[in-house]
Short mmCIF file of C-alpha atoms in Angstrom, two decimals:
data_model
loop_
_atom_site.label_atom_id
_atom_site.label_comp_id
_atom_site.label_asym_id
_atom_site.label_seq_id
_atom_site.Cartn_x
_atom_site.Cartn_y
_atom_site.Cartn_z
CA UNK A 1 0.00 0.00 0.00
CA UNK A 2 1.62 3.52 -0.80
CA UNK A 3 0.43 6.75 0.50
CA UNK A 4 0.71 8.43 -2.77
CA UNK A 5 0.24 6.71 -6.58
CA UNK A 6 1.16 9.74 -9.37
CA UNK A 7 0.35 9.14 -13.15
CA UNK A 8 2.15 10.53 -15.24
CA UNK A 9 5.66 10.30 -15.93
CA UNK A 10 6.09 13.86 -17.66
CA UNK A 11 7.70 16.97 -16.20
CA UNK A 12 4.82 17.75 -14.07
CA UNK A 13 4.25 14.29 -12.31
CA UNK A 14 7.92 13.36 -11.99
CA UNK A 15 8.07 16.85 -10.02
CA UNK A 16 5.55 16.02 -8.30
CA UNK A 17 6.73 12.41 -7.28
CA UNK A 18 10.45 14.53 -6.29
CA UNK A 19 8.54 16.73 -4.03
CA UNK A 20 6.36 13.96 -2.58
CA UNK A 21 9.53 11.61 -2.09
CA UNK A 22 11.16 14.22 0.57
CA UNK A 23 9.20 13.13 3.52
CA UNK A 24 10.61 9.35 3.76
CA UNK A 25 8.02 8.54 5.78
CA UNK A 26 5.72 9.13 2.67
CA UNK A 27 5.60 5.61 0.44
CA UNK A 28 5.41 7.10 -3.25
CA UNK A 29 5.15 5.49 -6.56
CA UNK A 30 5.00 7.55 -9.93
CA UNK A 31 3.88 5.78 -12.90
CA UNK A 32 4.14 6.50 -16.81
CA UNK A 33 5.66 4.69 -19.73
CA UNK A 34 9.33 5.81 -21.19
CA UNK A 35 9.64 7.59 -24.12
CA UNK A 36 10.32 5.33 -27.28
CA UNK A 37 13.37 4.56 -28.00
CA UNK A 38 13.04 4.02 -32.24
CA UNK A 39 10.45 3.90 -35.12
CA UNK A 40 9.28 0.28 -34.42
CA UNK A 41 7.98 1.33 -30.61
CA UNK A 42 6.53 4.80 -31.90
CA UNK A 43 4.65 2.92 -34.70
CA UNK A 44 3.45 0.00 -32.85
CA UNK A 45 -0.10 -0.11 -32.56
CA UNK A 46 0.25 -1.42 -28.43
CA UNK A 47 1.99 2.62 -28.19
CA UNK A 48 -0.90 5.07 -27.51
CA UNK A 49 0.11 7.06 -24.94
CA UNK A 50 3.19 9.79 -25.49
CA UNK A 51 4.72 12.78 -24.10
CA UNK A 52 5.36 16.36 -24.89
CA UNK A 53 8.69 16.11 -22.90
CA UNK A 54 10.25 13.99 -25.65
CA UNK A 55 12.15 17.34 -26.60
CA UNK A 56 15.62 18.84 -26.11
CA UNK A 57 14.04 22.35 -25.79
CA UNK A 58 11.42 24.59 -24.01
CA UNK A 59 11.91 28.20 -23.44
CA UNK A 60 11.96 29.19 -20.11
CA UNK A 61 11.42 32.62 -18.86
CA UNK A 62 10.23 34.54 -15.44
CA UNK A 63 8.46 37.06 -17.93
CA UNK A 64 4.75 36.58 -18.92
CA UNK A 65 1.48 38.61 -19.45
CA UNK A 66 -0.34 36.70 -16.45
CA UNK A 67 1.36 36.96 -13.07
CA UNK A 68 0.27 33.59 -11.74
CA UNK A 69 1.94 32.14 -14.94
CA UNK A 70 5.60 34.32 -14.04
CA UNK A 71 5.16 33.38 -10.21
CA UNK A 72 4.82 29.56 -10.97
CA UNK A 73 7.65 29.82 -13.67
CA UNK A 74 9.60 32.74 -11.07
CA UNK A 75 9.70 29.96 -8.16
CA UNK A 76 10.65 27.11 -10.52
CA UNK A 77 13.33 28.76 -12.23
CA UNK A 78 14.74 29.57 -8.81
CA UNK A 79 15.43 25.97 -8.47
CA UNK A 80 16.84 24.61 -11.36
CA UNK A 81 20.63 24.66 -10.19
CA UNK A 82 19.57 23.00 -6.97
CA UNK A 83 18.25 20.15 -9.10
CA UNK A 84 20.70 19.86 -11.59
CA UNK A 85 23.48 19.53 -8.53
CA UNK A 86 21.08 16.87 -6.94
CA UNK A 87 20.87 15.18 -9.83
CA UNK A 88 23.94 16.15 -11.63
CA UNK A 89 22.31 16.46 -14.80
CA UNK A 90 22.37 19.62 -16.94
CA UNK A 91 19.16 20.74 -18.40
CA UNK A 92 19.18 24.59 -18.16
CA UNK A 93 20.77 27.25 -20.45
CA UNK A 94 20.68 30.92 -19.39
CA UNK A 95 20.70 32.77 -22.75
CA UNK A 96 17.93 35.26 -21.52
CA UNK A 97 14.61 35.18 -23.68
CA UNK A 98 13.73 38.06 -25.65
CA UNK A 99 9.16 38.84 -26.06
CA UNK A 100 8.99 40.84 -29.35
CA UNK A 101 5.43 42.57 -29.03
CA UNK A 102 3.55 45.74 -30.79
CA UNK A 103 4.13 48.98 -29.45
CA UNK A 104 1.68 50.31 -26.72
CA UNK A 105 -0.28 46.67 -26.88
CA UNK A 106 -2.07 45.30 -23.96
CA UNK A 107 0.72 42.16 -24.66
CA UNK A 108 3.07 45.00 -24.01
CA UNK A 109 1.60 46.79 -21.17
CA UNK A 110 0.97 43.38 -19.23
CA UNK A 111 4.21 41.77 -19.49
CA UNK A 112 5.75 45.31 -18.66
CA UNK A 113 3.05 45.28 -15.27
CA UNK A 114 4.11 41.65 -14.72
CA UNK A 115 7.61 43.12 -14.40
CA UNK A 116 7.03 45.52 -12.11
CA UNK A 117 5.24 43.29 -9.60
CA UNK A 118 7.40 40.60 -9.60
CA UNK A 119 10.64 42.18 -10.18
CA UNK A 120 11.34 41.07 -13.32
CA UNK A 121 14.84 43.10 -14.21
CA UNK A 122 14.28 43.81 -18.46
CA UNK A 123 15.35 46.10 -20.36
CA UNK A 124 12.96 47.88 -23.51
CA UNK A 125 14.61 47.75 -27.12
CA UNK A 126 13.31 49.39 -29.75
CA UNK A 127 13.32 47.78 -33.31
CA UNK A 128 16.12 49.16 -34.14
CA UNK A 129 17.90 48.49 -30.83
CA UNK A 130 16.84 44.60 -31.18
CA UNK A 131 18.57 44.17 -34.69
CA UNK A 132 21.63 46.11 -33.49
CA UNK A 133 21.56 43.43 -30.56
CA UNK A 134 20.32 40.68 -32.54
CA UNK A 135 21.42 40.75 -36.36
CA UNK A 136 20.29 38.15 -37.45
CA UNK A 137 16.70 39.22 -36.77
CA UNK A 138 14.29 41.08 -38.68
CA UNK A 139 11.23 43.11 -36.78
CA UNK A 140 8.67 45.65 -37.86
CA UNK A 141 9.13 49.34 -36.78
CA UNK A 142 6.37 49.32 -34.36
CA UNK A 143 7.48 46.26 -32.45
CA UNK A 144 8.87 46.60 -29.19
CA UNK A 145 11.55 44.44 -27.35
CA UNK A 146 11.49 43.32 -23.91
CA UNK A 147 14.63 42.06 -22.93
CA UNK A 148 15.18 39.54 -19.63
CA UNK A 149 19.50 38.20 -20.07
CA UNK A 150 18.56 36.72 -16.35
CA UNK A 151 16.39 33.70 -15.00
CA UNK A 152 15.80 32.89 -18.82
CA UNK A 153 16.56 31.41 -21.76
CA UNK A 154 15.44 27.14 -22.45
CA UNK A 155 15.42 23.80 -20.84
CA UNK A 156 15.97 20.56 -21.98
CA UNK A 157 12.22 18.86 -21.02
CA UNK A 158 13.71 15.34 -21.38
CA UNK A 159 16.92 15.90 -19.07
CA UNK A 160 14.44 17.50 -16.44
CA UNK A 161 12.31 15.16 -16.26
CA UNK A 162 15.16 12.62 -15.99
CA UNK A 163 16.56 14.91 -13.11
CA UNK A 164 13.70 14.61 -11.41
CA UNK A 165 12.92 10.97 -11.30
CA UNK A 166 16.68 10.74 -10.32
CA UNK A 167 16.36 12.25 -7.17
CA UNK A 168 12.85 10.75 -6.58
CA UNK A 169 14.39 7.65 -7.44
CA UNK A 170 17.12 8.09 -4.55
CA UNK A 171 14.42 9.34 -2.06
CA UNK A 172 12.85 5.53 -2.65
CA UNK A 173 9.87 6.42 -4.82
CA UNK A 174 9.20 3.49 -6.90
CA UNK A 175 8.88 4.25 -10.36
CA UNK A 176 7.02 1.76 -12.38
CA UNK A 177 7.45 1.77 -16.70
CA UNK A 178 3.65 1.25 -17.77
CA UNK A 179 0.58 3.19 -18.59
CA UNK A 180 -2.71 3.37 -16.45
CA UNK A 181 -5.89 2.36 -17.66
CA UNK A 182 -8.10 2.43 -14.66
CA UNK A 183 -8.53 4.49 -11.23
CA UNK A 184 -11.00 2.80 -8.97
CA UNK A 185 -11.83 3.97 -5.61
CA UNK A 186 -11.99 0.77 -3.27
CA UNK A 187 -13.80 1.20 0.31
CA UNK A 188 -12.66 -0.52 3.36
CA UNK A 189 -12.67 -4.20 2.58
CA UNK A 190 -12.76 -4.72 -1.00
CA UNK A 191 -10.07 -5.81 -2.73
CA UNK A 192 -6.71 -7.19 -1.39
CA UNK A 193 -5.11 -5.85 1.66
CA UNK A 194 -1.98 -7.58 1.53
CA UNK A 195 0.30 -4.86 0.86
CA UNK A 196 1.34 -7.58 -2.39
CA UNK A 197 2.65 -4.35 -4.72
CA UNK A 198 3.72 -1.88 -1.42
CA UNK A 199 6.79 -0.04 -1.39
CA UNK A 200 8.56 0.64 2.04
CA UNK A 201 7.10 -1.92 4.27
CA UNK A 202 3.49 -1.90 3.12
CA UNK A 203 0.48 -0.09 5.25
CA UNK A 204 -2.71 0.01 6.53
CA UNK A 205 -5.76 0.71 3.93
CA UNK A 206 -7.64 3.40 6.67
CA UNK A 207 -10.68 3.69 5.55
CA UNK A 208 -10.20 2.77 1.87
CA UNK A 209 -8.22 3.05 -0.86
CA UNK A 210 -7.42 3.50 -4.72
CA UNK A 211 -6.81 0.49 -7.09
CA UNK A 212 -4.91 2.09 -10.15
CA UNK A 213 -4.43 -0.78 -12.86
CA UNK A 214 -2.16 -0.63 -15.97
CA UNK A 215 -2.20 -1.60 -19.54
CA UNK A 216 0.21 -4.92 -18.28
CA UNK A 217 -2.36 -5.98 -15.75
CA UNK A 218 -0.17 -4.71 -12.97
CA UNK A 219 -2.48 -3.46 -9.77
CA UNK A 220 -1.22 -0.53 -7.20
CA UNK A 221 -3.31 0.36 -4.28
CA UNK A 222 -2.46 3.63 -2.36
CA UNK A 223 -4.65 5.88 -0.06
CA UNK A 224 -4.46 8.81 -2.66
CA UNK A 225 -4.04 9.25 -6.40
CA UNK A 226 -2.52 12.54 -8.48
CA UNK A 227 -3.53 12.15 -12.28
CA UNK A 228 -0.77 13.77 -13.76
CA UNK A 229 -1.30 13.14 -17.60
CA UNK A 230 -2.00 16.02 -19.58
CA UNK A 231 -3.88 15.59 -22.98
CA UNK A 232 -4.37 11.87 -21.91
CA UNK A 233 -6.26 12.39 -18.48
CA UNK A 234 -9.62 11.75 -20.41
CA UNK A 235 -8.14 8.65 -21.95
CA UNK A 236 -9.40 5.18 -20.74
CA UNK A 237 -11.11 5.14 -16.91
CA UNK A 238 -9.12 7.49 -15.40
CA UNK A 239 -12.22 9.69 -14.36
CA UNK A 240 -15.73 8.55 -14.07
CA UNK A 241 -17.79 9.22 -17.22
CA UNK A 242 -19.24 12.25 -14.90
CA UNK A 243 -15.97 13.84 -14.29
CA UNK A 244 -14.28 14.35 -17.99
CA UNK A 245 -12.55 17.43 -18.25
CA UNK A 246 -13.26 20.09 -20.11
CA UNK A 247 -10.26 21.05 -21.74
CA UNK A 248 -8.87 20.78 -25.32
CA UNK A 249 -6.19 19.47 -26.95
CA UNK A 250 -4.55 21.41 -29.72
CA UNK A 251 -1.62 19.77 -32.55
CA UNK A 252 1.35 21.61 -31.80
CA UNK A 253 4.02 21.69 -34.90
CA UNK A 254 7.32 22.73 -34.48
CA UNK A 255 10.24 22.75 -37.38
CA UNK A 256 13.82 22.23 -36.61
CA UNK A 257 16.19 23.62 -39.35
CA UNK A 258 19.48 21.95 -38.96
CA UNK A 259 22.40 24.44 -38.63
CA UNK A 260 25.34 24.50 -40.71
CA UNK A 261 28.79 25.14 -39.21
CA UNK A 262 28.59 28.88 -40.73
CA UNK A 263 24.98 29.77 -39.13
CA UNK A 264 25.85 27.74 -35.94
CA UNK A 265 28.73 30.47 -35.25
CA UNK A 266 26.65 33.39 -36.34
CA UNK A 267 23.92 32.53 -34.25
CA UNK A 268 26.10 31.57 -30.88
CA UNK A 269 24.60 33.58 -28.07
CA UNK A 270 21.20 33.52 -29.55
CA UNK A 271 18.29 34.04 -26.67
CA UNK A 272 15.13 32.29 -26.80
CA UNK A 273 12.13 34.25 -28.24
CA UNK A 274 8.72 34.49 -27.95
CA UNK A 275 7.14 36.34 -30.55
CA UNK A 276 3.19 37.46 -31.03
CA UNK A 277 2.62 35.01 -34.00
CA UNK A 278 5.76 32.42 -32.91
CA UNK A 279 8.61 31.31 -30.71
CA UNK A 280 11.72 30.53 -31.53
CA UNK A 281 14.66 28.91 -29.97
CA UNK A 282 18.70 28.94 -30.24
CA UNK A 283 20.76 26.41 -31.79
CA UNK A 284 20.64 23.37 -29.61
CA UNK A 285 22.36 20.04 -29.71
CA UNK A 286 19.97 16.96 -30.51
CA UNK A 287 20.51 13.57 -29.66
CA UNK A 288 21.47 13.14 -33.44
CA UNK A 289 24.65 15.32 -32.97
CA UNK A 290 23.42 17.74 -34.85
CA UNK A 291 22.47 21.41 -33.81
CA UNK A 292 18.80 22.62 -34.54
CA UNK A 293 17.05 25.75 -34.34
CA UNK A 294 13.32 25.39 -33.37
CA UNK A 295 10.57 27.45 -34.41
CA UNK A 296 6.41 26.91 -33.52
CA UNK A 297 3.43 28.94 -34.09
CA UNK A 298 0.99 29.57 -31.08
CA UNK A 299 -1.48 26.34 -31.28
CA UNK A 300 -4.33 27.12 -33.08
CA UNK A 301 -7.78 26.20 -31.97
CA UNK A 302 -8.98 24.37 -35.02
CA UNK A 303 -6.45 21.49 -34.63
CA UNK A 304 -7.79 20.01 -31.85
CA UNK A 305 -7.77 16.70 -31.22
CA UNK A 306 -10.61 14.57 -29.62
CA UNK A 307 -9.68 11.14 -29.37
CA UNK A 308 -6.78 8.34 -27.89
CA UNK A 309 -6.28 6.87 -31.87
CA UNK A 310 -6.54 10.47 -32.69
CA UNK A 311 -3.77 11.62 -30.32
CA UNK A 312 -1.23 8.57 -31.10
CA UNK A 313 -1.78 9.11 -34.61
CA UNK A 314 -0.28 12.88 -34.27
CA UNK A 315 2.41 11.99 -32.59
CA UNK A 316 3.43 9.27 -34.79
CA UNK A 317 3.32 11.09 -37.50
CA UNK A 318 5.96 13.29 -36.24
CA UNK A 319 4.15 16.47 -37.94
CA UNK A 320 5.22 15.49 -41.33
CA UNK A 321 3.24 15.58 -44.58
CA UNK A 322 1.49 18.64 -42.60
CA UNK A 323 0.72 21.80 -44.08
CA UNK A 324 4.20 24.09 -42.93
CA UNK A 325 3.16 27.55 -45.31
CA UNK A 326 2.40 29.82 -42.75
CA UNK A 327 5.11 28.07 -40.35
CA UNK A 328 7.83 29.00 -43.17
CA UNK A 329 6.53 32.23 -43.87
CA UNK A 330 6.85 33.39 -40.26
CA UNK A 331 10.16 31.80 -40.13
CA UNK A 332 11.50 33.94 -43.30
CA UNK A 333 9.91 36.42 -42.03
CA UNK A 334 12.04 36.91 -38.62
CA UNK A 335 15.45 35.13 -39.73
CA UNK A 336 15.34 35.78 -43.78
CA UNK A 337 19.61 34.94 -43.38
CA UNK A 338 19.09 31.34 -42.04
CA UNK A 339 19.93 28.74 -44.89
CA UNK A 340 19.14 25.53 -42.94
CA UNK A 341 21.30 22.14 -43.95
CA UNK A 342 17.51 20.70 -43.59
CA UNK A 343 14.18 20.70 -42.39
CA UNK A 344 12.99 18.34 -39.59
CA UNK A 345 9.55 18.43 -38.40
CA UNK A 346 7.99 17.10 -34.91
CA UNK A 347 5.18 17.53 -32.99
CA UNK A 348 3.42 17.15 -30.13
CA UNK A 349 -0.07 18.35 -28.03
CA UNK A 350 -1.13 21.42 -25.98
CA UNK A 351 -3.86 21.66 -23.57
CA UNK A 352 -6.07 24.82 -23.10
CA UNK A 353 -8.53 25.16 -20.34
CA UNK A 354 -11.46 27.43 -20.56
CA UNK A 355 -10.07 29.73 -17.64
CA UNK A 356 -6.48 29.75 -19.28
CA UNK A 357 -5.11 28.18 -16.05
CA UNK A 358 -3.95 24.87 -15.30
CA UNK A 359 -5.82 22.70 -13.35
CA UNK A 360 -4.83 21.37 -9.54
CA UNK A 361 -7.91 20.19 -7.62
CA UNK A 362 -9.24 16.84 -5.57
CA UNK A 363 -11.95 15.54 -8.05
CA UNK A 364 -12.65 13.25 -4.75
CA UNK A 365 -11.10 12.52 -1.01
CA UNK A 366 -8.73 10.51 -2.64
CA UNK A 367 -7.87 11.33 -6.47
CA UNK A 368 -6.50 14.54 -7.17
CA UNK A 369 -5.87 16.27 -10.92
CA UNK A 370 -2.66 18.32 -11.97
CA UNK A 371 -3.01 18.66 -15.63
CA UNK A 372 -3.66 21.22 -18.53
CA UNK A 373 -0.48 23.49 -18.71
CA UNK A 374 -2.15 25.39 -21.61
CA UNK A 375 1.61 25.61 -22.74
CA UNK A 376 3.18 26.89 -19.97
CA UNK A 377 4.06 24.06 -18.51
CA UNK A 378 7.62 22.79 -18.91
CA UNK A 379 9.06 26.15 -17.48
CA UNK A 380 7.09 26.03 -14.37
CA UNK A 381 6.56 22.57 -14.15
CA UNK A 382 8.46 22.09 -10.98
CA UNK A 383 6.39 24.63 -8.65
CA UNK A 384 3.36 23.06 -10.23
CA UNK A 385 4.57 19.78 -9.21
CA UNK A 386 5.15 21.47 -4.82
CA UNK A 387 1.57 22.60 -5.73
CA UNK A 388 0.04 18.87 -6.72
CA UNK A 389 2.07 17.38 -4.19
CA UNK A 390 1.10 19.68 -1.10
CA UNK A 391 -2.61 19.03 -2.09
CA UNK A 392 -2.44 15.25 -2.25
CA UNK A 393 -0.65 14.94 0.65
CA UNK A 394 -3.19 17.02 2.39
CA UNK A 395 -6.59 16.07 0.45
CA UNK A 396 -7.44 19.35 -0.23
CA UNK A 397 -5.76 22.65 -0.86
CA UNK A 398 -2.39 23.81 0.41
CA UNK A 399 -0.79 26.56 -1.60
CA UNK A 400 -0.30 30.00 -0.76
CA UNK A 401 -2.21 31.00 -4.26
CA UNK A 402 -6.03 31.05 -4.24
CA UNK A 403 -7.71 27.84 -5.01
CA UNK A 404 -10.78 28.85 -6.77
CA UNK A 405 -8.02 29.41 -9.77
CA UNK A 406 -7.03 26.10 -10.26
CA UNK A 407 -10.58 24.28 -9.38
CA UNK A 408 -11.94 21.48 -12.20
CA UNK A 409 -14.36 22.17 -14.72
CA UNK A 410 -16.45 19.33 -16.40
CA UNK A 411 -17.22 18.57 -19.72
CA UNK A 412 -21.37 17.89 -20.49
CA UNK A 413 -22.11 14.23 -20.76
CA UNK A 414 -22.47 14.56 -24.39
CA UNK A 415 -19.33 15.32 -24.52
CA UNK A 416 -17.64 12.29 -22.87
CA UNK A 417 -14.88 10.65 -24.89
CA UNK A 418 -15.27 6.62 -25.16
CA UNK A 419 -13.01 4.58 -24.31
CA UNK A 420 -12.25 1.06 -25.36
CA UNK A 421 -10.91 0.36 -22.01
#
């Protein structure tokens, strides 16, 4: 019997599982499968669950138009040294991040209020002072530049997550390779008490308990559950048919244009950017060996995806045979000097919820949600995951940020996805 069972293997839930894992007395498990590791395991048909962390890079930045968003990425950011020396893997690159935003627009005003509260140090650049900083980049004349060289730049989602499950790992959470297909609430007396799948010594069941069983048949019980998995949490019976969230989730296509030796020492020192129709990041080493320069347009709400085949088939597909015109366009548009060796595509999904915040609330006494990032996500994953954990551990809400942000909303019935499972 554990205390604590989190689903989800991503850079929320393994934060979560690192947070939960500092009280030793607390018996965690965090479940989710691993990423792929070639073509034959993305393509197989048993594969229908993946993960937006399967990436080398994510910008990261204090800076954003809603506070909450900069506080959660603010107090995350804060940390990232003290996990990569825990862990003693590097995932974070302080290049600064660069927002490139019309003149006198409410984007403008609220990053630059944002700022202010938070104490955000940035410096304004006029067009013309961002292409005498950044050459390589082209701007209109009534675009602004707001400039943060500190607490910014991009992470590497995969390393992090690795990080975290590290020192999770050491702390004695059991972390179990599978996906979960069921969440069952179990009252005192059903089910087995025998403590067959526990992790430090086993426990007591109290007054009940959750059964969470995976695709391999596997059973945990624990006393509390944290459903940390994203664009899958309406997948299988992870929620009762009741209790689907209402959220949507939106293909995300990125393009990586391989660097050649030239553009990789022209662009050196390149800062992350987020742009009003794009973001962009430096040069960054891929597995491959090769260097890659990533640029994505904002997800767009007509590519939404509404199903588990749906889902896997996206991310198998990698993004390619997709549509890239306006993706190109933008990317002449704002580095018309780049002359890519070649053009990779890859994709993956992004959750919006109807209040533009994520979601962290008990949908009963003993299974809590942390899910939705609505893009934000991989930044500020790790004060997300303090925020899931306090509230699990607790049952209900233990954050110093108001909860009525953060509380579940339901999709109609109508709207329930089926499930096979």
């Amino acid at each position: 019997m554990y205390d604590v069972c989190v689903v989800g293997g991503g850079m929320v839930g393994s934060a979560a599982a690192r947070w939960l894992s500092l009280k030793r007395e607390t018996k965690v498990c965090l479940i989710g499968p691993r990423e792929p590791t070639d073509e034959q395991e993305w393509n197989s048909p048993d594969r229908e669950i993946f993960g937006c962390h399967y990436d080398e890079g994510r910008i990261t930045r204090e800076l954003d138009q809603d506070p909450i968003w900069a506080l959660l990425a603010k107090r995350s950011i804060e940390r990232y040294r003290d996990i990569e020396r825990e862990s003693g893997l590097k995932f974070y690159e302080e290049v600064g991040c660069l927002f490139l935003v019309p003149k006198g627009s409410e984007s403008n005003q609220a990053c630059r209020r944002t700022a202010d509260t938070l104490g955000i140090k940035n410096e304004i650049m006029s067009s013309r002072g961002v292409h005498s900083k950044f050459p390589y980049l082209r701007v209109e004349e009534d675009t602004e530049g707001i400039w943060t060289p500190h607490r910014a730049g991009f992470i590497s989602p995969r390393t992090l997550v690795s990080a975290q499950q590290r020192i999770a790992l050491r702390n004695e959470c059991r972390i179990i390779n599978d996906v979960v297909v069921k969440v069952e609430e179990e009252s005192q007396g059903d089910g087995d008490r025998d403590g067959r799948e526990g992790g430090r010594g086993g426990g007591e069941g109290g007054d009940g308990c959750v059964k969470v069983t995976t695709k391999t048949g596997t059973e945990i019980r624990a006393r509390r559950v944290l459903l940390c998995c994203g664009a899958s949490t309406n997948f299988y019976h992870l929620l009762p048919p009741e209790k689907k969230l209402d959220y949507k989730s939106l293909r995300t296509l990125v393009v990586l244009a391989e660097m050649s030796a030239a553009d990789l020492s022209r662009f050196r020192g390149m800062p992350s950017i987020a742009h009003w129709d794009c973001y962009a990041l430096p040069p960054i080493k891929y597995p491959d060996g090769k260097y890659y320069l990533k640029l994505g347009l904002w997800p767009n709400e007509a590519e939404e995806v509404t199903g588990l085949s749906e889902s896997a088939a996206w991310y198998r597909s990698h993004g390619k045979g997709w549509d890239l015109a306006k993706t190109m366009t933008v990317f002449r548009a704002l580095l018309p000097d780049l002359k890519p060796v070649s053009m990779v595509t890859n994709c993956c999904l992004t959750t919006l919820t109807p209040s533009g915040q994520l979601y962290c609330d008990m949908a009963s006494p003993r299974v809590g949600v942390l899910a939705c990032m609505n893009g934000y996500g991989a930044k500020s994953s790790d004060e997300i995951g303090r925020m899931g954990a306090l509230m699990i551990s607790k049952g209900s809400w233990d954050h110093d940020l108001p909860a009525e942000t953060f509380k579940l909303r339901f999709k109609p019935a109508k709207s329930h996805i089926v499930s096979k499972y």
